């Protein structure tokens, strides 16, 4: 099964009280049965032309208010984590995993390759990130980085935590002893699962991978907004809701004023930029006009129609005349 889904499911199931796991398993089994029996729904979820975000939205709308938050979250994640044809298989795996966990029949995580193991730990982290604020993510990033440097600088500690011959519970106990009361619960949970679900010999590398993932998650939670004028509370709320729907997680706005934009807003969130400003539209129009002004020039039309190019200046010799003497101005000159 998809490694990131394995990690995500592990995080959600770990957060559910033991006496509630059976109920969660029943809910996920009902979702699995619904998708399996409803031809129209199954067709929509397995259509390769439907993007992952749309599949997640379908499952989210279908389950909101009908099952627990844990069941909804895991089913939504499953719908987007795998390719469209594998969605029914992922939901079936998820319900079986919940049932086995409720019955105490899960022995541990299977061994995976280097990249897949990091993806699995990344899936576990993604589930934790959903409940953390920007400030908590910032704290988590710092704590993971500091612990990675501690392990990196202590060969004996790294050797013990990476030794598969030492019982998993014993290695977890060492982490608890080192970190309990000194870092957040989320940091401890991530370090513990790095030992459980990651590659033992890649402990430091996986911790550094988590530092990067946390920074990305924090970046996608903060939208840096440059506005031409001050935004009132209602406008800010609507914008935050729209961006939350786009990113799939709560978004915090950091608004600054920039009258040079003339009107509208310029938004940077993660590696996405949304330019809804008058200045941006004017620049785009200017670029469009410059491009098409050259494309529609009489010289261009003459060449396109097969006409001869203008001759060079009277004093030009044969070697100086020809196509190389006529052409569009360079990009800098055109602007």
mmCIF file of C-alpha atoms in Angstrom, residues 13 21 34 64 97 105 110 113 125 132 151 157 160 162-163 176 203 217 240 286 288 301 320 334:
data_model
loop_
_atom_site.group_PDB
_atom_site.id
_atom_site.type_symbol
_atom_site.label_atom_id
_atom_site.label_comp_id
_atom_site.label_asym_id
_atom_site.label_seq_id
_atom_site.Cartn_x
_atom_site.Cartn_y
_atom_site.Cartn_z
ATOM 1 C CA UNK A 13 -5.154 5.271 14.647
ATOM 2 C CA UNK A 21 -10.974 1.826 17.554
ATOM 3 C CA UNK A 34 -20.434 2.338 -0.082
ATOM 4 C CA UNK A 64 -18.851 15.364 6.591
ATOM 5 C CA UNK A 97 -5.931 -1.812 8.957
ATOM 6 C CA UNK A 105 -3.353 -7.932 15.253
ATOM 7 C CA UNK A 110 7.044 -3.662 7.171
ATOM 8 C CA UNK A 113 13.276 1.093 0.848
ATOM 9 C CA UNK A 125 3.837 13.902 9.896
ATOM 10 C CA UNK A 132 -0.923 22.281 14.684
ATOM 11 C CA UNK A 151 21.964 12.478 17.316
ATOM 12 C CA UNK A 157 23.352 7.434 20.692
ATOM 13 C CA UNK A 160 21.700 2.577 19.740
ATOM 14 C CA UNK A 162 19.537 2.725 14.752
ATOM 15 C CA UNK A 163 20.172 -0.815 16.004
ATOM 16 C CA UNK A 176 11.239 9.452 26.041
ATOM 17 C CA UNK A 203 17.633 8.180 11.272
ATOM 18 C CA UNK A 217 3.764 22.828 6.019
ATOM 19 C CA UNK A 240 -8.697 33.040 4.449
ATOM 20 C CA UNK A 286 1.733 45.360 -21.747
ATOM 21 C CA UNK A 288 0.675 40.861 -24.570
ATOM 22 C CA UNK A 301 3.551 39.445 -42.506
ATOM 23 C CA UNK A 320 26.224 41.496 -45.279
ATOM 24 C CA UNK A 334 11.628 45.434 -27.052
#
